[in-house]
Amino acid sequence: MKIESADWLLYAASELSRLQDQHEIVRVLQKVRVRVKNGVKEELLPLLKMKGIGRVRGRKLIVNGIRNLGDVKKVDIATLGQIVGKALASSLKKQVGEDVVVISPGKRKGQMSLEKY
C-alpha cells in the first residue's frame, strides 16, 4: 500500500511538472517512480530495461562488473550463464543484438591443439 501511495504521489507530481513545462523534473520523477516500483538504486536502472532482469539478478550482474547493456554485450556468454543461468544469458545476448551460437557438448570452444591434426 505504501509503494502504491508513493507511486501515485510521484505520478501526480510528474503530471503537475508536465503542465508547468518542467521537463527536467518530469524525467527525474519518472526515474524515481521506476526505482520505487522495483526497489532499486539508480545504478540498476539500465539493466532493469532488459526482460528477465529484476532487482536480484540486476544486483548479481552489478556485483560481477556488468553495469549496462554495453557490458552485457562485451561479456562472454559462458560467464553470463554462470551468473544468471544459460537460458537467460542467451535471452540477454539476443536482446542486445548478438547472435547466440550454441556449442554442442562434444565440441570445444576456441582453438584446437596441434595433436588433433
Coordinates of N, CA and C in Angstrom, one line a residue, residues 6 24 35 42 57 69 73 77:
A6 N 3.1 6.0 -2.8 CA 4.3 6.8 -3.2 C 4.3 6.9 -4.7
E24 N 12.7 18.7 -17.2 CA 13.8 18.1 -16.4 C 13.3 17.4 -15.1
R35 N 12.4 3.4 -9.7 CA 13.1 3.0 -8.6 C 12.2 2.6 -7.4
E42 N 19.7 3.7 -8.4 CA 19.8 4.2 -9.7 C 20.7 3.4 -10.6
R57 N 18.6 -10.3 -9.8 CA 19.5 -10.6 -10.9 C 20.3 -9.3 -11.3
L69 N 24.0 -2.2 -20.7 CA 23.8 -3.0 -21.9 C 25.1 -3.3 -22.7
K73 N 26.9 -6.9 -23.6 CA 27.3 -7.2 -25.0 C 28.8 -7.7 -25.0
I77 N 29.3 -15.3 -23.2 CA 28.0 -15.9 -22.8 C 28.2 -16.9 -21.7

